[in-house]
Short mmCIF file of C-alpha atoms and ligand atoms in Angstrom, two decimals:
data_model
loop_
_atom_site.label_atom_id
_atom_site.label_comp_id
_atom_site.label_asym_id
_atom_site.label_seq_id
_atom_site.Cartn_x
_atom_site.Cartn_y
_atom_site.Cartn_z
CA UNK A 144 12.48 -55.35 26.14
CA UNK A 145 10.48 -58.21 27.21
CA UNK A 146 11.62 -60.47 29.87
CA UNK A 147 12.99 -64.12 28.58
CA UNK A 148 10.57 -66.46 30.83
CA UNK A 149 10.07 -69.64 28.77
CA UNK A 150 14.03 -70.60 27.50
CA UNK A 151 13.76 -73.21 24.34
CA UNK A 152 16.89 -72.38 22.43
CA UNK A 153 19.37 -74.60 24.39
CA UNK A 154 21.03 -75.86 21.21
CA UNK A 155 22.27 -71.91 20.55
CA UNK A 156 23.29 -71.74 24.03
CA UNK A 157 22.70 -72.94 27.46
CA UNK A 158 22.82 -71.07 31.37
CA UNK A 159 25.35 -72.10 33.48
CA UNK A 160 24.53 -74.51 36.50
CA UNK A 161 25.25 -73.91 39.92
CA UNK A 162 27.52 -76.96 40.11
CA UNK A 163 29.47 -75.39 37.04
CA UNK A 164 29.54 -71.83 38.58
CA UNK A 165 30.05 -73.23 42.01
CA UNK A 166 33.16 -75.59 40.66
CA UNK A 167 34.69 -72.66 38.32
CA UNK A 168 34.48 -69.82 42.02
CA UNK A 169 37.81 -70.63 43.12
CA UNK A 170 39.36 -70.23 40.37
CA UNK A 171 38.31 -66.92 39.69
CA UNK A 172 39.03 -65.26 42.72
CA UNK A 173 41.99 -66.82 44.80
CA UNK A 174 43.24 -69.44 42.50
CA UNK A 175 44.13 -67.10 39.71
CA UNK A 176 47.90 -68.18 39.44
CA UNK A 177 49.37 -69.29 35.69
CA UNK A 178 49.53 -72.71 35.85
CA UNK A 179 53.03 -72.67 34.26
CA UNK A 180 54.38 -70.93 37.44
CA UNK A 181 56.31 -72.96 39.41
CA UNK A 182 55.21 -71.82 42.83
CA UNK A 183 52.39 -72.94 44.75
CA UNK A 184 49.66 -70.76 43.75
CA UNK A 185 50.49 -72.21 40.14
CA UNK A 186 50.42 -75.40 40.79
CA UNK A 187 47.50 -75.46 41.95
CA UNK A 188 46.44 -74.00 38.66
CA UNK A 189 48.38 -77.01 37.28
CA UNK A 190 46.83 -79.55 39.21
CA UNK A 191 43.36 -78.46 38.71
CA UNK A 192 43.96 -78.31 35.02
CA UNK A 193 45.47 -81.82 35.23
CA UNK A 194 42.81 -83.18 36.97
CA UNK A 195 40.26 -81.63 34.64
CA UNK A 196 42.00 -82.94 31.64
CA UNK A 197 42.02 -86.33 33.02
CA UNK A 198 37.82 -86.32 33.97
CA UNK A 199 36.87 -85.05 30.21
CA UNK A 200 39.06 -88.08 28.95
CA UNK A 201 37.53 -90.68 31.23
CA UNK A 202 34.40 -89.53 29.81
CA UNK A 203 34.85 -88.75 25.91
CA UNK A 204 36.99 -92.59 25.99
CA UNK A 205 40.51 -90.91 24.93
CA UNK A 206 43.70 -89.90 26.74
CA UNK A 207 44.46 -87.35 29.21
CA UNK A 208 47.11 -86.16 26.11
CA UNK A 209 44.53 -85.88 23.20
CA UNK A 210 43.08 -83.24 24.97
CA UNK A 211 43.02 -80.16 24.35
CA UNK A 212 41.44 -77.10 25.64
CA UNK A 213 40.30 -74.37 23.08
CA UNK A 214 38.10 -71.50 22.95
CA UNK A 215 34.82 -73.41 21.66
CA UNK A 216 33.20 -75.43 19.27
CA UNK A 217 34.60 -73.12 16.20
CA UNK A 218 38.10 -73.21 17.16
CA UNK A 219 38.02 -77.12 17.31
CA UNK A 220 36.30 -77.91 14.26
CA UNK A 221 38.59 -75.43 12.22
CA UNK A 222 41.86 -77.16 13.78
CA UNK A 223 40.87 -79.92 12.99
CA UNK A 224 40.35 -79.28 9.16
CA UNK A 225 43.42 -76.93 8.79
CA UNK A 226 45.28 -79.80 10.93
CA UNK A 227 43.87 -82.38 8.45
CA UNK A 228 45.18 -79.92 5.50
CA UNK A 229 48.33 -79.43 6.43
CA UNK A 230 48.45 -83.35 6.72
CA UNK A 231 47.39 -83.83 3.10
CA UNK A 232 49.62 -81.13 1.86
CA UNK A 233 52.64 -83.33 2.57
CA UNK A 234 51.17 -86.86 1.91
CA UNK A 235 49.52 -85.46 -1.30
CA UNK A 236 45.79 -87.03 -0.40
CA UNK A 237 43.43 -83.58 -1.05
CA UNK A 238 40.63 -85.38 -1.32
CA UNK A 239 38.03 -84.68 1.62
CA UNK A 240 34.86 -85.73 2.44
CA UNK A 241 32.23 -84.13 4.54
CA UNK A 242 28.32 -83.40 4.43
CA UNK A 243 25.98 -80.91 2.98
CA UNK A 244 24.74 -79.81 6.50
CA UNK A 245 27.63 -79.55 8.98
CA UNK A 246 27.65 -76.82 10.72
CA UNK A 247 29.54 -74.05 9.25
CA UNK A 248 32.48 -73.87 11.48
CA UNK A 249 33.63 -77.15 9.04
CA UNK A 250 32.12 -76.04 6.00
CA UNK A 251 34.07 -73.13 6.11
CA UNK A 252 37.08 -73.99 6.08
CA UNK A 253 36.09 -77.26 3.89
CA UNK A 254 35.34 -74.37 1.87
CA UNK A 255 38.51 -72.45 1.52
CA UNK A 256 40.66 -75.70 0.44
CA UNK A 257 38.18 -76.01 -2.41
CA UNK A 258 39.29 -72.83 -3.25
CA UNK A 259 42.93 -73.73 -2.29
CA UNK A 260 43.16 -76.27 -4.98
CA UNK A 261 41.64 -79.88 -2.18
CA UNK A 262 38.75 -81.83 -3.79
CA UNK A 263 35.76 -81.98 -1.49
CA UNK A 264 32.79 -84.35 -1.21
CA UNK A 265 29.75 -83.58 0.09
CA UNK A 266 27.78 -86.46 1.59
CA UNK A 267 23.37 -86.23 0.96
CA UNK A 268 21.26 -86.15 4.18
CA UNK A 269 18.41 -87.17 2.42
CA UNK A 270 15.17 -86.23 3.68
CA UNK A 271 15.44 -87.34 7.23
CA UNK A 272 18.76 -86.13 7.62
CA UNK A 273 20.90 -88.92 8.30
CA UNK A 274 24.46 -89.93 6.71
CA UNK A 275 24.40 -93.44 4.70
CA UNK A 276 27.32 -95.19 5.15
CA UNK A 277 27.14 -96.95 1.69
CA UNK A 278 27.64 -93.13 0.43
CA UNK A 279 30.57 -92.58 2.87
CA UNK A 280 31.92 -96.03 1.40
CA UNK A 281 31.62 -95.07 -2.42
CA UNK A 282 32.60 -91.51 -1.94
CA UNK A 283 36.57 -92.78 -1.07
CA UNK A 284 39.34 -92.81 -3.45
CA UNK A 285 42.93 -93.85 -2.87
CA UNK A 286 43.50 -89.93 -2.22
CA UNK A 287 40.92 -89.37 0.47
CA UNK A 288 42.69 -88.46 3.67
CA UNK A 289 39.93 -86.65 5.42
CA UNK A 290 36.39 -87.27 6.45
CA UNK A 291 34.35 -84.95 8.59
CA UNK A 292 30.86 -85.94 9.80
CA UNK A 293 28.91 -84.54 12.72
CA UNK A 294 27.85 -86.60 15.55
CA UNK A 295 24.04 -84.59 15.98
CA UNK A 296 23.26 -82.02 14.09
CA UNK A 297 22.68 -78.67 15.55
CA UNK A 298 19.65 -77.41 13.22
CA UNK A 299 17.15 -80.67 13.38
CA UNK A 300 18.81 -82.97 15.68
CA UNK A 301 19.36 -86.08 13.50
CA UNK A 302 21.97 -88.29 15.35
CA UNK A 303 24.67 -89.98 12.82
CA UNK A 304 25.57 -93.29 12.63
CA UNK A 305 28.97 -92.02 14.03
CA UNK A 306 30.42 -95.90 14.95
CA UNK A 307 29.83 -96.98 11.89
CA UNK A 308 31.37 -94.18 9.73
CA UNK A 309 33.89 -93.79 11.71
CA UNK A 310 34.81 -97.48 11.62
CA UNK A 311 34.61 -97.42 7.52
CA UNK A 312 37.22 -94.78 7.68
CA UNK A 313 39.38 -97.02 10.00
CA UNK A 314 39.80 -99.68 7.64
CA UNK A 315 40.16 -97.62 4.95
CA UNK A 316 43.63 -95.56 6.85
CA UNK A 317 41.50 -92.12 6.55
CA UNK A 318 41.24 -89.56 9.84
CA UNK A 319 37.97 -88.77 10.69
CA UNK A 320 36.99 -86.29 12.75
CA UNK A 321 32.98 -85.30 14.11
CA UNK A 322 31.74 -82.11 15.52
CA UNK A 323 29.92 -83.49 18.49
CA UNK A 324 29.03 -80.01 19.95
CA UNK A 325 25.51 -80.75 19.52
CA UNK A 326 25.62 -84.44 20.68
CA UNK A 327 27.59 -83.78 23.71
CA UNK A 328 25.64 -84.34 27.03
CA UNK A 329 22.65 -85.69 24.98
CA UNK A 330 23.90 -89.01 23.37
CA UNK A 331 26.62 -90.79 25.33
CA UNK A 332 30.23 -90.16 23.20
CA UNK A 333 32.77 -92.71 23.98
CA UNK A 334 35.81 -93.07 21.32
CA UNK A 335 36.89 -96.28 22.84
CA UNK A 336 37.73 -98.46 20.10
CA UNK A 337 35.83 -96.52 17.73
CA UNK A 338 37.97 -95.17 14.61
CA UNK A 339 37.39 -91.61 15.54
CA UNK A 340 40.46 -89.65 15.61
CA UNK A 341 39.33 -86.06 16.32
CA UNK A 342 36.29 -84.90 18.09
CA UNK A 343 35.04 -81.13 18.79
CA UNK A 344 32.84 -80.08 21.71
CA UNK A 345 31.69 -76.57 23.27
CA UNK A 346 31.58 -75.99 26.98
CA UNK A 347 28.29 -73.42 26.42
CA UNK A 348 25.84 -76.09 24.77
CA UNK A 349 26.05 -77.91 28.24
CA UNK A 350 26.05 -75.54 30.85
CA UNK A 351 29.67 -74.28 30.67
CA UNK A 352 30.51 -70.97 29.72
CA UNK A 353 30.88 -69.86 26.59
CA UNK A 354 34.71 -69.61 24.85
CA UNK A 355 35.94 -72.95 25.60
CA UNK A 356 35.73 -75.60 24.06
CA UNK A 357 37.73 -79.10 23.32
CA UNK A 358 39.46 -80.93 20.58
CA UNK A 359 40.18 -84.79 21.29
CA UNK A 360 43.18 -85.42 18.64
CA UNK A 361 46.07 -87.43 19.01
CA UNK A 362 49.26 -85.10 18.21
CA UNK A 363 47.57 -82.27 16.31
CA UNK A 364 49.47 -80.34 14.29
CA UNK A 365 50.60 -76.79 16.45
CA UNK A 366 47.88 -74.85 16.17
CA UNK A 367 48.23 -71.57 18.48
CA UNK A 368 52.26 -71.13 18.89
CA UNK A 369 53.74 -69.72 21.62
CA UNK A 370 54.21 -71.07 25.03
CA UNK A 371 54.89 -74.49 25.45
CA UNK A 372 51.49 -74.68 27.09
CA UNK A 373 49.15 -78.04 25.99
CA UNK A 374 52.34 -80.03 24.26
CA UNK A 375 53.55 -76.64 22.73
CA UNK A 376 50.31 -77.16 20.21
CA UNK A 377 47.79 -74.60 21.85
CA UNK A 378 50.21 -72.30 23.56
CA UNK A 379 48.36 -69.50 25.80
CA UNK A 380 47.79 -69.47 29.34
CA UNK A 381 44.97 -71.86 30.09
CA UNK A 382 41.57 -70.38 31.71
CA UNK A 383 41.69 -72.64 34.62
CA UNK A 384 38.06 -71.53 35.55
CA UNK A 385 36.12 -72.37 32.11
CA UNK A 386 38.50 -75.17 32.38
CA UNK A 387 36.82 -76.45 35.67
CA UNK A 388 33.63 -75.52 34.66
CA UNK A 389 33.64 -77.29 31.01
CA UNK A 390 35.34 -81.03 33.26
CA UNK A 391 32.23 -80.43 35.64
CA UNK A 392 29.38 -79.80 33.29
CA UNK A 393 30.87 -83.01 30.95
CA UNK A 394 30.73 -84.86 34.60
CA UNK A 395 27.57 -83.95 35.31
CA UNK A 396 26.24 -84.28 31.52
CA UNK A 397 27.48 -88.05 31.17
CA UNK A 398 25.93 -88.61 34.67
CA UNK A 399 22.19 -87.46 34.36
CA UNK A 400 21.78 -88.72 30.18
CA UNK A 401 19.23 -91.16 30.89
CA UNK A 402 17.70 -89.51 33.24
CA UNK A 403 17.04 -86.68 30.89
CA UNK A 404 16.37 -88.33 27.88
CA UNK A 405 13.99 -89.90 29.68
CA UNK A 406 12.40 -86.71 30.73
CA UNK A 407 12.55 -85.06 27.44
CA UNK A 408 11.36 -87.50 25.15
CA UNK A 409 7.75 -87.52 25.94
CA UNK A 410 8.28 -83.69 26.00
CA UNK A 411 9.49 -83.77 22.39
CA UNK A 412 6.71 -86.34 21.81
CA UNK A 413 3.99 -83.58 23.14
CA UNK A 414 5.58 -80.89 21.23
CA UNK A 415 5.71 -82.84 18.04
CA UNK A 416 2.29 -84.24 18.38
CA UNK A 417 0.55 -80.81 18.72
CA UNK A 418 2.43 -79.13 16.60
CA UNK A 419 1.92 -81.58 13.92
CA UNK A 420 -1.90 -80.66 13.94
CA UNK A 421 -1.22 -77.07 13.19
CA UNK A 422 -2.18 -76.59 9.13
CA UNK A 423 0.70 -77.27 7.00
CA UNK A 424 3.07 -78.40 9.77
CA UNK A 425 5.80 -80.56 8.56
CA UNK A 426 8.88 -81.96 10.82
CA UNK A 427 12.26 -81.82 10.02
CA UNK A 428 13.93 -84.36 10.25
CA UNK A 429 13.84 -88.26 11.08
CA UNK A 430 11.22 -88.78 14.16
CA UNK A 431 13.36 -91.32 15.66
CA UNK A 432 16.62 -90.72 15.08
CA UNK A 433 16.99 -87.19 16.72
CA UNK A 434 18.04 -85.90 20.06
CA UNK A 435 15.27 -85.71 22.23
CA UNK A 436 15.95 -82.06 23.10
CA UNK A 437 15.10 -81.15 19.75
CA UNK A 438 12.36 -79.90 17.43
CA UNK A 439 12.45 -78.50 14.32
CA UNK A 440 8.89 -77.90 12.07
CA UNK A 441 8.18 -76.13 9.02
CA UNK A 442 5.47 -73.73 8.31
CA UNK A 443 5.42 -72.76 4.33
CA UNK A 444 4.00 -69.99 4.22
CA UNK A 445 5.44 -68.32 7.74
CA UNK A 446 8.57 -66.47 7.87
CA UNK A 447 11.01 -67.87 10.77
CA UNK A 448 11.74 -64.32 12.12
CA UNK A 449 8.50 -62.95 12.48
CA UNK A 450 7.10 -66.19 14.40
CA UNK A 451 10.61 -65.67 16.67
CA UNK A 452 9.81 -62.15 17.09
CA UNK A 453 6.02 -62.48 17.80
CA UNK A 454 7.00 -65.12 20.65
CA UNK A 455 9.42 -62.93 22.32
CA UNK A 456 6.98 -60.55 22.79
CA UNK A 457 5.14 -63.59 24.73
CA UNK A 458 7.97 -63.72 26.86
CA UNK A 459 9.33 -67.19 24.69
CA UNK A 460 12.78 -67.57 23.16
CA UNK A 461 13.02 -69.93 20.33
CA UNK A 462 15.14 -69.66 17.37
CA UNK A 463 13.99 -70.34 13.54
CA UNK A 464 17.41 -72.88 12.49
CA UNK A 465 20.58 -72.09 13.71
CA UNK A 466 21.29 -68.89 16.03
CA UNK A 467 24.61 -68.15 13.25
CA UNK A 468 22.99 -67.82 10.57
CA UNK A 469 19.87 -66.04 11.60
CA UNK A 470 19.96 -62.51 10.33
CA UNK A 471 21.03 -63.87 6.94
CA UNK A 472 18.44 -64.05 4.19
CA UNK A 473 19.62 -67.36 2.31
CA UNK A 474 17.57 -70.20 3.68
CA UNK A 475 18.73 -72.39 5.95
CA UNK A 476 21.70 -74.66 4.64
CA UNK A 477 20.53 -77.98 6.30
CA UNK A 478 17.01 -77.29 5.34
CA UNK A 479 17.54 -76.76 1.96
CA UNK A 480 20.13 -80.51 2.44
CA UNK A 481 16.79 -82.62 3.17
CA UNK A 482 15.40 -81.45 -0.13
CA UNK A 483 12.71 -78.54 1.98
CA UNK A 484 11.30 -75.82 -0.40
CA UNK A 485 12.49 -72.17 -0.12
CA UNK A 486 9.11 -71.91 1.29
CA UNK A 487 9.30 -74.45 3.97
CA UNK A 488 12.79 -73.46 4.92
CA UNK A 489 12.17 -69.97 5.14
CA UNK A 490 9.26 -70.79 7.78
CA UNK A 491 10.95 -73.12 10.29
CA UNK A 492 11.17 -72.94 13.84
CA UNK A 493 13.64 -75.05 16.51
CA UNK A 494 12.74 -75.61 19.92
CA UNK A 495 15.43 -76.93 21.82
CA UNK A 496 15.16 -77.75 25.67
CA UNK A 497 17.58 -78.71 28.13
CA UNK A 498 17.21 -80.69 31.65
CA UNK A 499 16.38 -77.29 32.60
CA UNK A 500 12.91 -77.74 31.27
CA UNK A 501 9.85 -77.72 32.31
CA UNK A 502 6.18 -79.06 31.43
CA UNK A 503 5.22 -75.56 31.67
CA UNK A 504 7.45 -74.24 29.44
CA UNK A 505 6.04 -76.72 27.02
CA UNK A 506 2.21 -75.55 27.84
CA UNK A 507 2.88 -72.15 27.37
CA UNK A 508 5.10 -72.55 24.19
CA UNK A 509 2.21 -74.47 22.82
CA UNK A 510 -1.00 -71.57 24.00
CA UNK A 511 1.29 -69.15 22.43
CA UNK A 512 1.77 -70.69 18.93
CA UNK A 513 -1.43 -71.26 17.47
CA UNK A 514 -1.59 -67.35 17.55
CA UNK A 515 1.80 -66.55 16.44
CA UNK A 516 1.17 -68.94 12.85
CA UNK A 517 -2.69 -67.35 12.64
C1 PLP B 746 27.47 -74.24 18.44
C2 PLP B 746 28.09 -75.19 17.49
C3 PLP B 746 29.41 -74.99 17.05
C4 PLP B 746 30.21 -73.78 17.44
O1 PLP B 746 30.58 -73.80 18.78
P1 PLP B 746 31.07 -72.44 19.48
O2 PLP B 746 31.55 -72.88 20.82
O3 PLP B 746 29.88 -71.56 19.56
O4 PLP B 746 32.15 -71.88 18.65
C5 PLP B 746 29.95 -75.93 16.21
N1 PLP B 746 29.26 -77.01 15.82
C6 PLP B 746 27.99 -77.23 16.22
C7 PLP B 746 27.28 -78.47 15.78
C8 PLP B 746 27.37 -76.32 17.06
O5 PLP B 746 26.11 -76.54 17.44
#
């Protein structure tokens, strides 16, 4: 197989850093105890845990309590639907509202109440793929518990008016919850006296390791019971190492934001630019409001998984929408959401890039193109 030397697929996954390996070491080797143990080699556990617990709060604006520690992205977002079910189940509001294009670790389950007798509203995108709050407002009724809206999303980037949807939901007594997986250690994500209740993050879109993960949430309902581990509501003995790693990549994330949007901006700028003078090129997307690690173009015409597989023989990983649902033939969901052809969603590619890189990886992503499109 060809070797991986140009990485631009950071929003399917990321490397760990040193700082995150280096941080997570000791507690993979010598500091292995259960941090429910009462001697020392436990509490140490403990303490670390503690301590980790308390830095991802400071950061994500919430208490050390409201969080909690799961395996990933997926495992929050579907909590915090089947949390916001159970909810509705006693108080009787089944009405929830999300949008066409979250990521399908909420559509899912959004999914399965449909079929479980819970009304749910999807929100338009619209063609630059951005939430209006004037829908949000006119999609509640006086049964509307729920509301689910992503903070980025992880196809094309488009950053939500979070704040403000959020804060309609406030007045209106309704939970709201956002997948920020994608938005984490890109846009800065502070709930401080914003009306969001729940919040989802993955430790492997920022340099963390994969399978763990964290959902902010004031007094979830139990999810994982068993030990009285996490308040009793995700029992299981807590992997103190993905634990430190996940505190120290968040630290390190909230630290170096400007610093790398600044960096990456002009690189997206570049990449759009060029790209856009390639026949029959059309972003995806608002131009503005996106993260600045992101592109996403269409081609009509191209098929997503030959360009992918023509670049990877060129040594360049990129993916064609989301890494989940490659492999499937529908189009992509969010694609098809901004109103794109079958045509133009079938030939779509998303380079993603990290603080990892580099102007080069940029020149030779952009040599090798042309060809791979001819
Ligand atoms: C990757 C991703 C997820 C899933 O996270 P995992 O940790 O891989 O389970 C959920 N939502 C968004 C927006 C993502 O990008």
């Amino acid at each position: 197989m060809t070797e991986t030397t140009v990485y631009l697929d950071n929003a399917a996954t990321t490397p760990i850093t040193d700082n995150v390996l280096e941080a997570m070491m000791p507690w993979l080797k010598e500091g292995y105890g259960n941090a429910s143990s009462l001697y020392s080699l436990g509490r140490k556990s403990a303490i670390a845990l503690n301590k980790a617990r308390a830095q991802c709060a400071e950061i994500l604006g919430c208490e050390s309590r409201n969080v909690y520690f799961t395996s990933g992205g997926t495992e929050s977002d579907n909590t915090a639907v089947s949390g916001a079910a159970h909810a509705a189940l006693l108080s009787g509001k089944k009405h929830f509202i999300t949008s066409a294009f979250e990521h399908h670790a909420v559509l899912e389950p959004m999914k399965r109440l449909a079929r479980e007798g819970f009304e749910i509203t999807y929100l338009p995108v619209y063609e630059n793929g951005i939430v209006r709050p004037a829908d949000l407002e006119a999609a509640i009724r006086p049964d509307t518990s729920f509301v689910s809206l992503m903070a980025a999303n992880n196809e094309i980037g488009t950053i939500q008016p979070v704040a403000e949807l959020a804060g309609i939901c406030r007045e209106h007594g309704i939970l709201f919850h956002t997948d920020a997986v994608q938005a984490a250690g890109n846009i800065p994500l502070d709930m401080r006296g914003t009306g969001i209740d729940m919040l989802s993050l993955s430790g492997h879109k920022l340099h963390a390791p994969k399978g763990i993960g964290i959902l902010c949430a004031k007094d979830p309902y139990p999810f994982m019971l068993g030990g009285s581990q996490q308040n009793g509501r995700r029992a299981g003995t807590e992997n103190i190492a993905a634990i430190v790693g996940l505190a120290e990549a968040l630290r390190a994330a909230a630290e170096h934001t400007a610093e790398k949007n600044a960096k990456l901006r002009p690189m997206q700028e570049r990449i759009i630019t060029e790209i856009s003078k390639l026949p029959g090129a059309k972003l995806n997307g608002d131009r503005e409001q996106r993260l600045a690690c992101n592109v996403n173009i269409s081609f009509p015409g191209q098929e997503s998984e030959t360009m992918i597989l023509k670049l990877d023989l060129k040594g360049i990983a990129v993916s064609g929408g989301s890494a989940c649902a490659s492999g499937s033939l529908e189009p992509s969901h969010v694609l098809t959401a901004l109103g794109r052809s079958y045509a133009e969603a079938k030939g779509s590619l998303r380079i993603s890039m990290s603080d990892l890189t580099t102007e080069q990886d940029i020149d030779a992503f952009l040599t090798a193109l042309p060809d791979v499109i001819k």
